[in-house]
Amino acid sequence: MVRPLEGIVVLAVEQAVAAPICTRHLGDLGARVIKVEDRRRGDFARDYDTVVGGMAAHFVWANRNKESVALDLKEPRGRDILDRLVEGADVVVQNLAPGASARLGLGADELRARHPRLIVVDISGYGRGGPYAQARAYDLLVQAEAGSCSITGTPEAPAKPGIPIADIGAGMYALSSILAALFVRERTGEGASISVGLFDAVAEWMGFALNQARYGGEDLRPNGLSSPMVAPYGAYGTADGQVLVLGTTNDGEWRRLAKDVLGRPDLAEDPRYARNSDRVGRRAELDDLIAKWAAGHPLAHCRAAAEAAGLGHARLNSPTDVLDHPQLTERGRWQQVGSPVGSVQALLPPPESAGWDWRLDPVPGLGEHTRPVLRELGLGEQELDLLERDGVIGPHAARPGA
């Protein structure tokens, strides 16, 4: 069993979601992640809510496997400590407000000039250059600007997707870029300077919709729990008060749905529904037919019929339903992870490899590792006491029960 990134040190000057979700996955893969936080309040995602025994749901999700070092980076001695941490790092990831990284000496050009093997990753709202480069950017703002909200929800009520796809998308592109850069460094000895913009991540994921707009001459219209590109495809209430999600992705599936599930071979041969483009134009009438069929049967019957016909199907689940989903529970996907408030449940990372051992270290308390990490830099107890007294580092706080 191996941890693929064992021995790699990541310095994360981060907050919110985009950078933390990237560095958490690096930690899952075995990297050591040192998270630098403001000594007073820490990563502001710590305060989003208190639902996880006093900790925030977002923070717990995105910050296991990290060592928290609490510094005042506005103080010269704090910046000196940051510089010394950079010296021992393989990767530096930051997603501070526009201009903040340069003020702290974390600009990619400056760091690479001093440390050519270093991989420097800047995660920002809109990437390098352009008229929006200095704009503040949060997930909702970027999704609105990049168009994803306009194709979500309904025409009367556009909606933000329920998960932060701009943050997650940028974090995952940063993650894959770091892995590529580490591979290149093994061959060449050279690090890399990488910039990832939330806007660019969403725009890339909008690719099919942008093609539709450019070459089809019209914007996609959102249609709730369905797909604007294929029909029939949607959510249908069942006789036992549940919701079946059922649909087709090609002409053969449509014919099986009509004949084997709805019991309507006439529809399967009807030229009005022969091609997907025809069915998209008649979406409402097909949805009405399927809705009437589903309303006459319990969910289990509907799913069994779809399965027998070789059609994809699902139940519309809530987050509470997913907690005990058998696909998670029967495969042992839920694991215990430590935190300042005790053990919490967390999902294993999505990739599966028989030869890999995931790192699942605790979610850190603010500044929990400041002194141990600074001792590694050679600072003695008297110096640490002085730095704490002067407010350069956060106050020492041991993990409860330690």
mmCIF file of C-alpha atoms in Angstrom:
data_model
loop_
_atom_site.group_PDB
_atom_site.id
_atom_site.type_symbol
_atom_site.label_atom_id
_atom_site.label_comp_id
_atom_site.label_asym_id
_atom_site.label_seq_id
_atom_site.Cartn_x
_atom_site.Cartn_y
_atom_site.Cartn_z
ATOM 1 C CA MET A 1 0.000 0.000 0.000
ATOM 2 C CA VAL A 2 1.387 3.386 -0.998
ATOM 3 C CA ARG A 3 0.392 7.004 -0.652
ATOM 4 C CA PRO A 4 1.227 8.448 -4.080
ATOM 5 C CA LEU A 5 2.286 11.910 -2.847
ATOM 6 C CA GLU A 6 4.149 10.804 0.286
ATOM 7 C CA GLY A 7 7.040 13.226 0.844
ATOM 8 C CA ILE A 8 5.512 16.138 -1.071
ATOM 9 C CA VAL A 9 5.039 19.291 1.035
ATOM 10 C CA VAL A 10 2.251 21.694 0.123
ATOM 11 C CA LEU A 11 2.049 25.198 1.574
ATOM 12 C CA ALA A 12 -1.538 26.451 1.364
ATOM 13 C CA VAL A 13 -2.361 30.107 1.928
ATOM 14 C CA GLU A 14 -6.030 29.623 1.346
ATOM 15 C CA GLN A 15 -9.613 30.235 2.330
ATOM 16 C CA ALA A 16 -13.195 29.319 1.398
ATOM 17 C CA VAL A 17 -13.493 26.327 -0.999
ATOM 18 C CA ALA A 18 -11.522 26.421 -4.275
ATOM 19 C CA ALA A 19 -7.986 26.139 -2.906
ATOM 20 C CA PRO A 20 -8.918 24.122 0.216
ATOM 21 C CA ILE A 21 -10.674 21.397 -1.795
ATOM 22 C CA CYS A 22 -7.618 21.155 -4.054
ATOM 23 C CA THR A 23 -5.145 20.856 -1.179
ATOM 24 C CA ARG A 24 -7.381 18.466 0.763
ATOM 25 C CA HIS A 25 -7.219 16.053 -2.159
ATOM 26 C CA LEU A 26 -3.436 16.453 -2.276
ATOM 27 C CA GLY A 27 -3.457 15.515 1.400
ATOM 28 C CA ASP A 28 -5.720 12.536 0.700
ATOM 29 C CA LEU A 29 -3.049 11.348 -1.732
ATOM 30 C CA GLY A 30 -0.430 11.533 1.009
ATOM 31 C CA ALA A 31 1.058 15.017 0.711
ATOM 32 C CA ARG A 32 1.839 17.008 3.829
ATOM 33 C CA VAL A 33 -0.330 20.138 3.722
ATOM 34 C CA ILE A 34 0.606 23.129 5.891
ATOM 35 C CA LYS A 35 -2.312 25.540 5.954
ATOM 36 C CA VAL A 36 -1.430 29.144 6.838
ATOM 37 C CA GLU A 37 -4.329 31.013 8.404
ATOM 38 C CA ASP A 38 -4.896 34.474 9.772
ATOM 39 C CA ARG A 39 -4.059 34.191 13.458
ATOM 40 C CA ARG A 40 -7.205 36.041 14.555
ATOM 41 C CA ARG A 41 -10.068 34.490 12.625
ATOM 42 C CA GLY A 42 -8.495 31.827 10.428
ATOM 43 C CA ASP A 43 -10.000 30.701 7.163
ATOM 44 C CA PHE A 44 -13.329 32.552 7.041
ATOM 45 C CA ALA A 45 -15.052 29.311 6.012
ATOM 46 C CA ARG A 46 -14.590 28.239 9.635
ATOM 47 C CA ASP A 47 -17.445 30.601 10.502
ATOM 48 C CA TYR A 48 -19.985 29.756 7.789
ATOM 49 C CA ASP A 49 -22.040 27.786 10.329
ATOM 50 C CA THR A 50 -21.638 25.579 13.395
ATOM 51 C CA VAL A 51 -23.579 22.525 12.249
ATOM 52 C CA VAL A 52 -20.790 19.917 12.714
ATOM 53 C CA GLY A 53 -20.626 19.998 16.476
ATOM 54 C CA GLY A 54 -19.604 23.647 16.399
ATOM 55 C CA MET A 55 -17.566 23.511 13.167
ATOM 56 C CA ALA A 56 -18.712 24.606 9.732
ATOM 57 C CA ALA A 57 -19.882 22.028 7.189
ATOM 58 C CA HIS A 58 -17.812 23.515 4.348
ATOM 59 C CA PHE A 59 -14.662 23.709 6.475
ATOM 60 C CA VAL A 60 -14.898 20.127 7.717
ATOM 61 C CA TRP A 61 -15.459 18.910 4.148
ATOM 62 C CA ALA A 62 -12.456 20.704 2.628
ATOM 63 C CA ASN A 63 -9.799 20.727 5.355
ATOM 64 C CA ARG A 64 -8.897 17.297 6.682
ATOM 65 C CA ASN A 65 -5.258 16.191 6.376
ATOM 66 C CA LYS A 66 -3.897 19.655 7.155
ATOM 67 C CA GLU A 67 -1.668 21.298 9.739
ATOM 68 C CA SER A 68 -2.898 24.754 10.735
ATOM 69 C CA VAL A 69 -0.298 27.460 11.300
ATOM 70 C CA ALA A 70 -1.749 30.755 12.547
ATOM 71 C CA LEU A 71 0.292 33.809 11.505
ATOM 72 C CA ASP A 72 -0.070 37.565 11.243
ATOM 73 C CA LEU A 73 1.136 38.047 7.672
ATOM 74 C CA LYS A 74 0.929 41.815 7.949
ATOM 75 C CA GLU A 75 3.760 41.695 10.466
ATOM 76 C CA PRO A 76 7.341 41.429 9.079
ATOM 77 C CA ARG A 77 8.204 38.519 11.373
ATOM 78 C CA GLY A 78 5.098 36.688 10.155
ATOM 79 C CA ARG A 79 6.141 37.169 6.543
ATOM 80 C CA ASP A 80 9.644 35.969 7.401
ATOM 81 C CA ILE A 81 8.184 32.766 8.813
ATOM 82 C CA LEU A 82 6.105 32.404 5.650
ATOM 83 C CA ASP A 83 9.258 32.752 3.539
ATOM 84 C CA ARG A 84 10.930 30.025 5.541
ATOM 85 C CA LEU A 85 7.932 27.762 5.056
ATOM 86 C CA VAL A 86 8.135 28.349 1.306
ATOM 87 C CA GLU A 87 11.739 27.159 1.327
ATOM 88 C CA GLY A 88 10.658 23.716 2.475
ATOM 89 C CA ALA A 89 7.684 23.393 0.139
ATOM 90 C CA ASP A 90 7.282 21.580 -3.166
ATOM 91 C CA VAL A 91 3.977 23.285 -3.975
ATOM 92 C CA VAL A 92 2.496 26.643 -2.949
ATOM 93 C CA VAL A 93 -1.243 27.145 -3.459
ATOM 94 C CA GLN A 94 -3.039 30.416 -2.776
ATOM 95 C CA ASN A 95 -6.452 31.891 -3.495
ATOM 96 C CA LEU A 96 -6.273 35.212 -1.683
ATOM 97 C CA ALA A 97 -8.036 38.371 -2.849
ATOM 98 C CA PRO A 98 -6.631 40.023 -6.010
ATOM 99 C CA GLY A 99 -3.262 41.626 -5.300
ATOM 100 C CA ALA A 100 -2.859 40.084 -1.839
ATOM 101 C CA SER A 101 -0.390 37.385 -2.869
ATOM 102 C CA ALA A 102 1.987 39.915 -4.446
ATOM 103 C CA ARG A 103 1.905 42.048 -1.283
ATOM 104 C CA LEU A 104 2.880 39.004 0.762
ATOM 105 C CA GLY A 105 5.746 38.054 -1.548
ATOM 106 C CA LEU A 106 3.838 35.070 -2.929
ATOM 107 C CA GLY A 107 3.825 36.238 -6.538
ATOM 108 C CA ALA A 108 4.630 33.352 -8.860
ATOM 109 C CA ASP A 109 7.487 35.100 -10.676
ATOM 110 C CA GLU A 110 9.132 36.137 -7.432
ATOM 111 C CA LEU A 111 8.852 32.694 -5.861
ATOM 112 C CA ARG A 112 10.050 30.839 -8.960
ATOM 113 C CA ALA A 113 13.042 33.163 -9.281
ATOM 114 C CA ARG A 114 14.152 32.134 -5.788
ATOM 115 C CA HIS A 115 13.008 28.507 -5.985
ATOM 116 C CA PRO A 116 13.099 27.164 -9.573
ATOM 117 C CA ARG A 117 11.778 23.703 -8.548
ATOM 118 C CA LEU A 118 8.738 25.191 -6.826
ATOM 119 C CA ILE A 119 5.246 24.662 -8.245
ATOM 120 C CA VAL A 120 3.226 27.832 -7.627
ATOM 121 C CA VAL A 121 -0.541 27.779 -8.119
ATOM 122 C CA ASP A 122 -2.711 30.888 -8.099
ATOM 123 C CA ILE A 123 -6.466 30.308 -7.956
ATOM 124 C CA SER A 124 -8.454 33.438 -8.721
ATOM 125 C CA GLY A 125 -11.853 34.474 -9.938
ATOM 126 C CA TYR A 126 -10.973 35.373 -13.514
ATOM 127 C CA GLY A 127 -7.404 34.209 -14.156
ATOM 128 C CA ARG A 128 -4.464 36.276 -15.345
ATOM 129 C CA GLY A 129 -5.037 39.472 -17.300
ATOM 130 C CA GLY A 130 -8.200 40.743 -18.902
ATOM 131 C CA PRO A 131 -10.629 43.413 -17.689
ATOM 132 C CA TYR A 132 -11.943 41.259 -14.812
ATOM 133 C CA ALA A 133 -8.564 40.218 -13.391
ATOM 134 C CA GLN A 134 -8.943 42.324 -10.250
ATOM 135 C CA ALA A 135 -12.622 41.612 -9.672
ATOM 136 C CA ARG A 136 -13.740 39.899 -6.508
ATOM 137 C CA ALA A 137 -15.309 36.599 -7.377
ATOM 138 C CA TYR A 138 -17.421 34.230 -5.331
ATOM 139 C CA ASP A 139 -18.996 31.048 -6.619
ATOM 140 C CA LEU A 140 -22.444 32.537 -7.305
ATOM 141 C CA LEU A 141 -21.012 35.647 -8.961
ATOM 142 C CA VAL A 142 -18.809 33.606 -11.277
ATOM 143 C CA GLN A 143 -21.587 31.182 -12.157
ATOM 144 C CA ALA A 144 -23.849 34.097 -13.021
ATOM 145 C CA GLU A 145 -21.131 35.740 -15.131
ATOM 146 C CA ALA A 146 -20.213 32.494 -16.930
ATOM 147 C CA GLY A 147 -23.807 31.590 -17.758
ATOM 148 C CA SER A 148 -24.364 28.396 -15.758
ATOM 149 C CA CYS A 149 -27.184 29.942 -13.697
ATOM 150 C CA SER A 150 -29.064 30.875 -16.870
ATOM 151 C CA ILE A 151 -29.332 27.226 -17.951
ATOM 152 C CA THR A 152 -30.276 25.944 -14.481
ATOM 153 C CA GLY A 153 -33.719 26.083 -12.903
ATOM 154 C CA THR A 154 -36.576 27.160 -15.170
ATOM 155 C CA PRO A 155 -37.045 30.020 -17.650
ATOM 156 C CA GLU A 156 -39.079 31.875 -15.025
ATOM 157 C CA ALA A 157 -36.644 31.161 -12.183
ATOM 158 C CA PRO A 158 -32.949 30.757 -13.099
ATOM 159 C CA ALA A 159 -31.023 29.087 -10.312
ATOM 160 C CA LYS A 160 -27.548 28.509 -8.993
ATOM 161 C CA PRO A 161 -26.635 24.813 -9.011
ATOM 162 C CA GLY A 162 -26.836 23.488 -5.487
ATOM 163 C CA ILE A 163 -23.124 22.672 -5.205
ATOM 164 C CA PRO A 164 -20.376 25.293 -5.730
ATOM 165 C CA ILE A 165 -19.291 24.158 -9.190
ATOM 166 C CA ALA A 166 -17.068 27.197 -9.834
ATOM 167 C CA ASP A 167 -15.082 26.572 -6.662
ATOM 168 C CA ILE A 168 -14.941 22.817 -7.127
ATOM 169 C CA GLY A 169 -14.119 23.090 -10.826
ATOM 170 C CA ALA A 170 -11.224 25.478 -10.235
ATOM 171 C CA GLY A 171 -9.973 23.325 -7.362
ATOM 172 C CA MET A 172 -10.009 20.178 -9.470
ATOM 173 C CA TYR A 173 -8.211 21.875 -12.391
ATOM 174 C CA ALA A 174 -5.611 23.116 -9.903
ATOM 175 C CA LEU A 175 -5.272 19.577 -8.536
ATOM 176 C CA SER A 176 -4.775 17.975 -11.953
ATOM 177 C CA SER A 177 -2.333 20.701 -12.973
ATOM 178 C CA ILE A 178 -0.253 20.160 -9.834
ATOM 179 C CA LEU A 179 -0.065 16.430 -10.499
ATOM 180 C CA ALA A 180 1.038 17.129 -14.077
ATOM 181 C CA ALA A 181 3.626 19.665 -12.878
ATOM 182 C CA LEU A 182 5.063 17.188 -10.370
ATOM 183 C CA PHE A 183 5.412 14.659 -13.193
ATOM 184 C CA VAL A 184 7.205 17.197 -15.404
ATOM 185 C CA ARG A 185 9.496 18.184 -12.539
ATOM 186 C CA GLU A 186 10.571 14.572 -12.149
ATOM 187 C CA ARG A 187 11.767 14.648 -15.756
ATOM 188 C CA THR A 188 13.182 18.171 -16.016
ATOM 189 C CA GLY A 189 13.869 19.378 -12.484
ATOM 190 C CA GLU A 190 11.849 22.511 -13.194
ATOM 191 C CA GLY A 191 8.813 23.699 -11.293
ATOM 192 C CA ALA A 192 5.897 25.587 -12.786
ATOM 193 C CA SER A 193 3.733 28.655 -12.419
ATOM 194 C CA ILE A 194 0.045 27.796 -12.796
ATOM 195 C CA SER A 195 -2.988 30.066 -12.826
ATOM 196 C CA VAL A 196 -6.541 28.743 -12.592
ATOM 197 C CA GLY A 197 -9.617 30.969 -12.811
ATOM 198 C CA LEU A 198 -13.052 30.020 -11.504
ATOM 199 C CA PHE A 199 -14.598 31.748 -14.528
ATOM 200 C CA ASP A 200 -12.499 29.690 -16.934
ATOM 201 C CA ALA A 201 -13.499 26.457 -15.175
ATOM 202 C CA VAL A 202 -17.214 27.205 -15.501
ATOM 203 C CA ALA A 203 -16.820 28.456 -19.080
ATOM 204 C CA GLU A 204 -15.088 25.178 -19.984
ATOM 205 C CA TRP A 205 -17.904 23.163 -18.416
ATOM 206 C CA MET A 206 -20.383 25.277 -20.377
ATOM 207 C CA GLY A 207 -18.800 24.027 -23.607
ATOM 208 C CA PHE A 208 -21.842 22.275 -25.104
ATOM 209 C CA ALA A 209 -24.108 25.225 -24.229
ATOM 210 C CA LEU A 210 -21.660 27.691 -25.773
ATOM 211 C CA ASN A 211 -21.514 25.566 -28.941
ATOM 212 C CA GLN A 212 -25.300 25.593 -29.025
ATOM 213 C CA ALA A 213 -25.311 29.387 -28.746
ATOM 214 C CA ARG A 214 -22.545 29.958 -31.305
ATOM 215 C CA TYR A 215 -23.549 27.437 -33.939
ATOM 216 C CA GLY A 216 -27.205 26.845 -33.183
ATOM 217 C CA GLY A 217 -28.000 30.528 -32.834
ATOM 218 C CA GLU A 218 -29.967 30.242 -29.602
ATOM 219 C CA ASP A 219 -29.478 29.926 -25.870
ATOM 220 C CA LEU A 220 -30.449 26.763 -24.078
ATOM 221 C CA ARG A 221 -33.592 27.155 -22.004
ATOM 222 C CA PRO A 222 -33.425 25.660 -18.526
ATOM 223 C CA ASN A 223 -36.091 23.085 -17.838
ATOM 224 C CA GLY A 224 -35.722 22.020 -14.227
ATOM 225 C CA LEU A 225 -35.104 18.345 -13.585
ATOM 226 C CA SER A 226 -34.474 17.466 -17.193
ATOM 227 C CA SER A 227 -31.947 17.920 -19.961
ATOM 228 C CA PRO A 228 -32.300 20.626 -22.601
ATOM 229 C CA MET A 229 -30.557 18.396 -25.138
ATOM 230 C CA VAL A 230 -32.441 15.075 -24.993
ATOM 231 C CA ALA A 231 -36.061 13.944 -24.539
ATOM 232 C CA PRO A 232 -37.851 12.367 -22.893
ATOM 233 C CA TYR A 233 -35.726 12.854 -19.783
ATOM 234 C CA GLY A 234 -37.105 14.064 -16.477
ATOM 235 C CA ALA A 235 -38.649 13.509 -13.063
ATOM 236 C CA TYR A 236 -42.041 11.905 -12.602
ATOM 237 C CA GLY A 237 -44.103 11.417 -9.458
ATOM 238 C CA THR A 238 -45.039 7.837 -8.582
ATOM 239 C CA ALA A 239 -48.119 6.344 -6.922
ATOM 240 C CA ASP A 240 -46.357 6.044 -3.551
ATOM 241 C CA GLY A 241 -45.352 9.703 -3.380
ATOM 242 C CA GLN A 242 -41.773 9.288 -4.564
ATOM 243 C CA VAL A 243 -40.047 10.708 -7.643
ATOM 244 C CA LEU A 244 -38.694 8.602 -10.486
ATOM 245 C CA VAL A 245 -35.982 10.078 -12.678
ATOM 246 C CA LEU A 246 -36.091 8.382 -16.055
ATOM 247 C CA GLY A 247 -35.027 9.157 -19.541
ATOM 248 C CA THR A 248 -33.480 8.236 -22.853
ATOM 249 C CA THR A 249 -30.237 9.275 -24.477
ATOM 250 C CA ASN A 250 -30.679 7.781 -27.936
ATOM 251 C CA ASP A 251 -33.327 6.591 -30.379
ATOM 252 C CA GLY A 252 -32.989 2.914 -29.403
ATOM 253 C CA GLU A 253 -33.631 3.696 -25.755
ATOM 254 C CA TRP A 254 -36.699 5.711 -26.705
ATOM 255 C CA ARG A 255 -38.147 2.768 -28.619
ATOM 256 C CA ARG A 256 -37.576 0.436 -25.658
ATOM 257 C CA LEU A 257 -39.184 2.954 -23.314
ATOM 258 C CA ALA A 258 -42.232 3.235 -25.531
ATOM 259 C CA LYS A 259 -42.685 -0.510 -26.204
ATOM 260 C CA ASP A 260 -41.417 -2.254 -23.093
ATOM 261 C CA VAL A 261 -42.171 0.254 -20.339
ATOM 262 C CA LEU A 262 -45.135 2.335 -21.491
ATOM 263 C CA GLY A 263 -46.669 -0.506 -23.488
ATOM 264 C CA ARG A 264 -47.062 1.760 -26.527
ATOM 265 C CA PRO A 265 -45.395 0.157 -29.576
ATOM 266 C CA ASP A 266 -47.309 2.641 -31.714
ATOM 267 C CA LEU A 267 -45.245 5.469 -30.244
ATOM 268 C CA ALA A 268 -42.032 3.612 -30.959
ATOM 269 C CA GLU A 269 -42.898 3.551 -34.652
ATOM 270 C CA ASP A 270 -44.443 7.037 -34.818
ATOM 271 C CA PRO A 271 -42.320 9.208 -37.179
ATOM 272 C CA ARG A 272 -43.117 12.272 -35.045
ATOM 273 C CA TYR A 273 -40.844 10.843 -32.345
ATOM 274 C CA ALA A 274 -38.278 9.051 -34.488
ATOM 275 C CA ARG A 275 -35.251 11.224 -33.729
ATOM 276 C CA ASN A 276 -34.098 12.983 -30.602
ATOM 277 C CA SER A 277 -34.511 16.397 -32.209
ATOM 278 C CA ASP A 278 -38.150 15.477 -32.952
ATOM 279 C CA ARG A 279 -38.728 14.396 -29.372
ATOM 280 C CA VAL A 280 -37.129 17.530 -27.925
ATOM 281 C CA GLY A 281 -39.677 19.544 -29.892
ATOM 282 C CA ARG A 282 -42.494 17.449 -28.402
ATOM 283 C CA ARG A 283 -41.061 17.185 -24.916
ATOM 284 C CA ALA A 284 -44.259 18.311 -23.145
ATOM 285 C CA GLU A 285 -46.504 15.661 -24.644
ATOM 286 C CA LEU A 286 -43.999 12.874 -23.990
ATOM 287 C CA ASP A 287 -43.506 14.041 -20.405
ATOM 288 C CA ASP A 288 -47.265 13.958 -19.954
ATOM 289 C CA LEU A 289 -47.450 10.351 -21.191
ATOM 290 C CA ILE A 290 -44.660 9.190 -18.881
ATOM 291 C CA ALA A 291 -46.044 11.157 -15.926
ATOM 292 C CA LYS A 292 -49.427 9.424 -16.272
ATOM 293 C CA TRP A 293 -47.756 6.016 -16.426
ATOM 294 C CA ALA A 294 -45.529 6.696 -13.378
ATOM 295 C CA ALA A 295 -48.442 8.055 -11.350
ATOM 296 C CA GLY A 296 -50.154 4.680 -11.653
ATOM 297 C CA HIS A 297 -47.342 2.616 -10.144
ATOM 298 C CA PRO A 298 -45.117 2.621 -7.052
ATOM 299 C CA LEU A 299 -41.469 3.561 -7.481
ATOM 300 C CA ALA A 300 -40.209 -0.018 -7.151
ATOM 301 C CA HIS A 301 -42.417 -1.168 -10.044
ATOM 302 C CA CYS A 302 -41.266 1.748 -12.224
ATOM 303 C CA ARG A 303 -37.602 1.065 -11.567
ATOM 304 C CA ALA A 304 -38.002 -2.652 -12.183
ATOM 305 C CA ALA A 305 -39.689 -1.958 -15.529
ATOM 306 C CA ALA A 306 -36.942 0.444 -16.565
ATOM 307 C CA GLU A 307 -34.251 -2.009 -15.491
ATOM 308 C CA ALA A 308 -35.851 -4.827 -17.470
ATOM 309 C CA ALA A 309 -35.872 -2.597 -20.538
ATOM 310 C CA GLY A 310 -32.229 -1.688 -20.130
ATOM 311 C CA LEU A 311 -32.944 1.970 -19.316
ATOM 312 C CA GLY A 312 -31.209 4.234 -16.848
ATOM 313 C CA HIS A 313 -33.289 5.250 -13.854
ATOM 314 C CA ALA A 314 -32.927 6.817 -10.412
ATOM 315 C CA ARG A 315 -34.800 7.960 -7.338
ATOM 316 C CA LEU A 316 -34.791 11.650 -6.513
ATOM 317 C CA ASN A 317 -32.940 11.626 -3.191
ATOM 318 C CA SER A 318 -32.380 14.340 -0.616
ATOM 319 C CA PRO A 319 -29.019 14.752 1.169
ATOM 320 C CA THR A 320 -30.558 12.952 4.155
ATOM 321 C CA ASP A 321 -31.423 10.019 1.881
ATOM 322 C CA VAL A 322 -27.864 9.878 0.566
ATOM 323 C CA LEU A 323 -26.382 9.494 4.056
ATOM 324 C CA ASP A 324 -27.555 5.879 4.170
ATOM 325 C CA HIS A 325 -27.388 5.151 0.451
ATOM 326 C CA PRO A 326 -26.437 1.487 0.051
ATOM 327 C CA GLN A 327 -23.907 2.315 -2.659
ATOM 328 C CA LEU A 328 -21.962 4.215 0.011
ATOM 329 C CA THR A 329 -22.637 2.123 3.095
ATOM 330 C CA GLU A 330 -22.118 -1.327 1.582
ATOM 331 C CA ARG A 331 -18.777 -0.281 0.058
ATOM 332 C CA GLY A 332 -17.462 1.305 3.249
ATOM 333 C CA ARG A 333 -17.230 4.752 1.703
ATOM 334 C CA TRP A 334 -17.945 6.523 5.017
ATOM 335 C CA GLN A 335 -14.899 6.741 7.306
ATOM 336 C CA GLN A 336 -14.174 8.384 10.647
ATOM 337 C CA VAL A 337 -11.942 11.475 10.673
ATOM 338 C CA GLY A 338 -10.781 13.352 13.737
ATOM 339 C CA SER A 339 -11.506 17.019 14.439
ATOM 340 C CA PRO A 340 -11.338 19.487 17.330
ATOM 341 C CA VAL A 341 -14.912 18.500 18.229
ATOM 342 C CA GLY A 342 -14.344 14.763 18.041
ATOM 343 C CA SER A 343 -14.720 12.141 15.346
ATOM 344 C CA VAL A 344 -16.768 13.075 12.270
ATOM 345 C CA GLN A 345 -17.801 11.035 9.259
ATOM 346 C CA ALA A 346 -16.265 11.771 5.879
ATOM 347 C CA LEU A 347 -16.320 10.116 2.494
ATOM 348 C CA LEU A 348 -13.279 8.455 1.002
ATOM 349 C CA PRO A 349 -11.906 10.191 -2.118
ATOM 350 C CA PRO A 350 -13.634 9.079 -5.342
ATOM 351 C CA PRO A 351 -10.660 7.287 -7.011
ATOM 352 C CA GLU A 352 -10.231 3.634 -6.096
ATOM 353 C CA SER A 353 -6.947 1.739 -6.338
ATOM 354 C CA ALA A 354 -6.132 -1.497 -4.570
ATOM 355 C CA GLY A 355 -2.542 -0.381 -4.106
ATOM 356 C CA TRP A 356 -3.226 3.055 -2.608
ATOM 357 C CA ASP A 357 -3.627 3.939 1.037
ATOM 358 C CA TRP A 358 -5.565 7.171 1.579
ATOM 359 C CA ARG A 359 -4.478 9.627 4.226
ATOM 360 C CA LEU A 360 -7.398 10.572 6.478
ATOM 361 C CA ASP A 361 -5.871 12.803 9.146
ATOM 362 C CA PRO A 362 -7.945 15.160 11.311
ATOM 363 C CA VAL A 363 -9.495 18.497 10.498
ATOM 364 C CA PRO A 364 -7.244 21.007 12.334
ATOM 365 C CA GLY A 365 -8.157 23.547 14.950
ATOM 366 C CA LEU A 366 -7.031 27.094 14.222
ATOM 367 C CA GLY A 367 -3.306 27.329 14.892
ATOM 368 C CA GLU A 368 -3.151 23.812 16.277
ATOM 369 C CA HIS A 369 0.170 23.074 14.579
ATOM 370 C CA THR A 370 1.802 26.491 14.738
ATOM 371 C CA ARG A 371 4.380 25.610 17.358
ATOM 372 C CA PRO A 372 5.278 22.118 16.099
ATOM 373 C CA VAL A 373 5.776 23.402 12.547
ATOM 374 C CA LEU A 374 7.808 26.414 13.680
ATOM 375 C CA ARG A 375 9.964 24.201 15.865
ATOM 376 C CA GLU A 376 10.882 22.338 12.677
ATOM 377 C CA LEU A 377 12.167 25.679 11.339
ATOM 378 C CA GLY A 378 14.500 25.907 14.334
ATOM 379 C CA LEU A 379 12.557 28.322 16.520
ATOM 380 C CA GLY A 380 12.981 27.743 20.245
ATOM 381 C CA GLU A 381 10.392 27.990 22.978
ATOM 382 C CA GLN A 382 11.469 31.432 24.154
ATOM 383 C CA GLU A 383 11.233 32.809 20.622
ATOM 384 C CA LEU A 384 7.843 31.177 20.155
ATOM 385 C CA ASP A 385 6.614 32.669 23.429
ATOM 386 C CA LEU A 386 7.777 36.103 22.279
ATOM 387 C CA LEU A 387 6.076 35.734 18.878
ATOM 388 C CA GLU A 388 2.860 34.703 20.591
ATOM 389 C CA ARG A 389 3.079 37.569 23.081
ATOM 390 C CA ASP A 390 3.539 40.044 20.218
ATOM 391 C CA GLY A 391 0.630 38.615 18.235
ATOM 392 C CA VAL A 392 2.752 37.308 15.361
ATOM 393 C CA ILE A 393 1.530 33.749 15.871
ATOM 394 C CA GLY A 394 -1.755 32.531 17.230
ATOM 395 C CA PRO A 395 -2.110 31.404 20.838
ATOM 396 C CA HIS A 396 -1.190 27.816 21.540
ATOM 397 C CA ALA A 397 -4.278 25.569 21.648
ATOM 398 C CA ALA A 398 -3.975 21.822 22.083
ATOM 399 C CA ARG A 399 -6.563 19.519 20.546
ATOM 400 C CA PRO A 400 -9.319 18.671 23.034
ATOM 401 C CA GLY A 401 -8.520 15.372 24.741
ATOM 402 C CA ALA A 402 -4.857 15.526 23.724
#
